[in-house]
mmCIF file of C-alpha atoms in Angstrom:
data_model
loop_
_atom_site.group_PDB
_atom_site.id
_atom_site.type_symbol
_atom_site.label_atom_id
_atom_site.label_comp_id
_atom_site.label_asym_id
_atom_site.label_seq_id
_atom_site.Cartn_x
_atom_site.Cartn_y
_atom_site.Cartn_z
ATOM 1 C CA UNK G 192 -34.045 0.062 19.718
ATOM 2 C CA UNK G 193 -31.133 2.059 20.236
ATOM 3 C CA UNK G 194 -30.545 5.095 18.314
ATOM 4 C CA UNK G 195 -28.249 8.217 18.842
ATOM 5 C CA UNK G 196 -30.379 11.457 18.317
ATOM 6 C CA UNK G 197 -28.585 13.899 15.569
ATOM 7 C CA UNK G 198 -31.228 16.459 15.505
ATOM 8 C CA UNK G 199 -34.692 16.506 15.960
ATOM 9 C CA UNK G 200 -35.198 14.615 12.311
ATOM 10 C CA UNK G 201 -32.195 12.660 12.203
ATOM 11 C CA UNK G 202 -30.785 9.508 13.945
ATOM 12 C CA UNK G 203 -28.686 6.621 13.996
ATOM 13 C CA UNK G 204 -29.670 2.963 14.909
ATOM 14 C CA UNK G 205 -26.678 1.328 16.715
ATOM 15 C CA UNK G 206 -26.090 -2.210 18.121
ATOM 16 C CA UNK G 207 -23.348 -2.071 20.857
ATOM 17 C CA UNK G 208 -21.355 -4.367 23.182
ATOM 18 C CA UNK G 209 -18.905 -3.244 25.309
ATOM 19 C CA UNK G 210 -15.746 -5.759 25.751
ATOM 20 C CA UNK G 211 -15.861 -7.922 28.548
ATOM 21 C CA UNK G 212 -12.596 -8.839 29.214
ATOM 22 C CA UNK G 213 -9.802 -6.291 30.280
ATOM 23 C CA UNK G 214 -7.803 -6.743 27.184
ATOM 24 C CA UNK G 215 -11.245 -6.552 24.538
ATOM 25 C CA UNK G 216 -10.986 -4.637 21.924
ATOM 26 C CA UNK G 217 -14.253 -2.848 20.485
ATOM 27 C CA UNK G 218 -15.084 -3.753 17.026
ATOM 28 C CA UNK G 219 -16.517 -1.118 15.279
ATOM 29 C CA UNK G 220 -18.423 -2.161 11.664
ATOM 30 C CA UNK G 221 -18.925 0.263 9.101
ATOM 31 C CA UNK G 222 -20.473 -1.885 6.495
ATOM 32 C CA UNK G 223 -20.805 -1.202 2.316
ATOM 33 C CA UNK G 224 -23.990 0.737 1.310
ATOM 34 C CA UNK G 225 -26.158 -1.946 0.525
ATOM 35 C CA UNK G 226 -25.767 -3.342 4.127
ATOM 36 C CA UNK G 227 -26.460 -2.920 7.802
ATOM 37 C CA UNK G 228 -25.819 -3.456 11.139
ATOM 38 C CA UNK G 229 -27.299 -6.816 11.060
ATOM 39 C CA UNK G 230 -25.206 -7.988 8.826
ATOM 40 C CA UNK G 231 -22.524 -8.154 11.390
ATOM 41 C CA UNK G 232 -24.568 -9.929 13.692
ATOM 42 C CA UNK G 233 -25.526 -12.629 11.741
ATOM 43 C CA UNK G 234 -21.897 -13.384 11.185
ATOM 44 C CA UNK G 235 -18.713 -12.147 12.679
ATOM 45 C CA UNK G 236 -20.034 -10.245 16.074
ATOM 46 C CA UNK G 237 -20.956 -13.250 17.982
ATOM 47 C CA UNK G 238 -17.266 -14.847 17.987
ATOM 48 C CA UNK G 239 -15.869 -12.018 18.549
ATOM 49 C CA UNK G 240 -18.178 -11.218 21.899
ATOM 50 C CA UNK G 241 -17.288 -14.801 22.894
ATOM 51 C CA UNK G 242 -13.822 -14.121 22.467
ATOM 52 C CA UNK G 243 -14.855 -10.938 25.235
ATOM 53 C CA UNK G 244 -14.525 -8.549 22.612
ATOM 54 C CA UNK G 245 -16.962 -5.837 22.472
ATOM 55 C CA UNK G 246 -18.804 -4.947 19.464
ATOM 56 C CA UNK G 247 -20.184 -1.526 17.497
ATOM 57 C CA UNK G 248 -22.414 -1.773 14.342
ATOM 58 C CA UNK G 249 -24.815 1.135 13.201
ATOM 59 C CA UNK G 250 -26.686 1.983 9.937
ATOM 60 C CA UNK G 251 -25.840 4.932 7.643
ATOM 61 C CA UNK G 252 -29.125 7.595 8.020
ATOM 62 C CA UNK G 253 -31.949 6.915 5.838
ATOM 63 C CA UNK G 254 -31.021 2.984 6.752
ATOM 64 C CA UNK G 255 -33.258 1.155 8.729
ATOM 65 C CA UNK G 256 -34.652 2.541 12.111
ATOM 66 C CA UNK G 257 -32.290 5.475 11.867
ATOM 67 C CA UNK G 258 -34.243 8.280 10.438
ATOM 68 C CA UNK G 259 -33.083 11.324 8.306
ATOM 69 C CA UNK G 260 -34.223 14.978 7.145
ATOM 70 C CA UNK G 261 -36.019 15.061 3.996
ATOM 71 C CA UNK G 262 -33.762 16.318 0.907
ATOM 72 C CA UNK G 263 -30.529 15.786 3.401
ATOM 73 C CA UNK G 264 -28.104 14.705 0.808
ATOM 74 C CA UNK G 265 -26.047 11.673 2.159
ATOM 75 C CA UNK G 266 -22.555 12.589 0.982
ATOM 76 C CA UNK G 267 -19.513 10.923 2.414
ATOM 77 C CA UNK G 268 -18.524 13.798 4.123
ATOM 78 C CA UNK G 269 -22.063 13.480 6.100
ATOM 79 C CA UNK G 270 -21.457 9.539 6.646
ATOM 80 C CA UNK G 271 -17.942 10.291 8.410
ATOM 81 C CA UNK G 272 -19.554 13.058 10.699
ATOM 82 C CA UNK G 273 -21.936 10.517 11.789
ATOM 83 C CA UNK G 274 -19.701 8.215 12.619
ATOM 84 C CA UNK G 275 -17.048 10.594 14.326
ATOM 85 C CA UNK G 276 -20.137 11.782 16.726
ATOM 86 C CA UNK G 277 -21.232 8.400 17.203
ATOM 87 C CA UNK G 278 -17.250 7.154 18.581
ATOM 88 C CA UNK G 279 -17.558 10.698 20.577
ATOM 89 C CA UNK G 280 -20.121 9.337 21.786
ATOM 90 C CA UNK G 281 -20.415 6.303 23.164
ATOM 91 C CA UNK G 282 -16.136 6.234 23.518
ATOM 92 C CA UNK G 283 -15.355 2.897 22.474
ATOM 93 C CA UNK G 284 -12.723 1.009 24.616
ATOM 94 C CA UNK G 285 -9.841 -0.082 22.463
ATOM 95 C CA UNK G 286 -11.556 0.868 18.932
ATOM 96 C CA UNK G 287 -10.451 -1.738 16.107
ATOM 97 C CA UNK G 288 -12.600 -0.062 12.977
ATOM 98 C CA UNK G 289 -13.577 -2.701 10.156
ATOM 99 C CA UNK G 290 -14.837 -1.648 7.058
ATOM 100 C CA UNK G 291 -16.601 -3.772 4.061
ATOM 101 C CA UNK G 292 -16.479 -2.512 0.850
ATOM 102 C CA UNK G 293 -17.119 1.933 1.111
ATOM 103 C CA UNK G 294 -17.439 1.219 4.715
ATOM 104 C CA UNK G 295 -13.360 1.163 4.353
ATOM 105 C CA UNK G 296 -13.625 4.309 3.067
ATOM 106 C CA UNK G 297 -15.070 6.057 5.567
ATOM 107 C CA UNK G 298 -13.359 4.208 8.434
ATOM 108 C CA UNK G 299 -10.165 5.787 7.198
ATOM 109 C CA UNK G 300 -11.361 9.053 6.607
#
């Protein structure tokens, strides 16, 4: 398991690919609230890898395997943090973000 350390309490769970072709773009998924990472790789993620794109999908905190503080409230504003620090980093060559439903949202914040 894979997961970025935010503090001592909190973490994100990430799944990621790098390209593996000079010209690969990353594909970073930010999916809808009721999602998760997985739900990339049960669909989209695999062509795109065989295309030698790379891939990025990680779940929100409190999601599954990525742990948060007790009576943290998960605002948007927290969401987008977490996902700023997480492109900062693991620096994503040639970042293409995707978002499904509020994950659009928050990919354009």
């Amino acid at each position: 398991m894979t997961q970025l350390a935010l503090s001592d309490t909190d973490g994100l769970y990430y799944e990621y690919k790098e390209p593996t072709t000079d010209t690969g773009k990353t594909f970073v998924f930010i999916h809808a609230i009721t999602g998760d990472a997985s739900m990339w790789e049960n669909s989209i993620a695999p062509i795109l890898r065989d295309a030698g794109h790379g891939t990025l999908a990680y779940n929100f905190r409190g999601q599954a395997n990525s742990p948060f503080s007790p009576g943290l409230e998960l605002t948007e504003a927290v969401i987008v943090d977490d996902l700023v620090r997480l492109l900062e980093e693991l620096s994503p060559r040639n970042s293409v973000l995707v978002g499904l439903s509020i994950g659009s949202l928050y990919a354009v914040k």
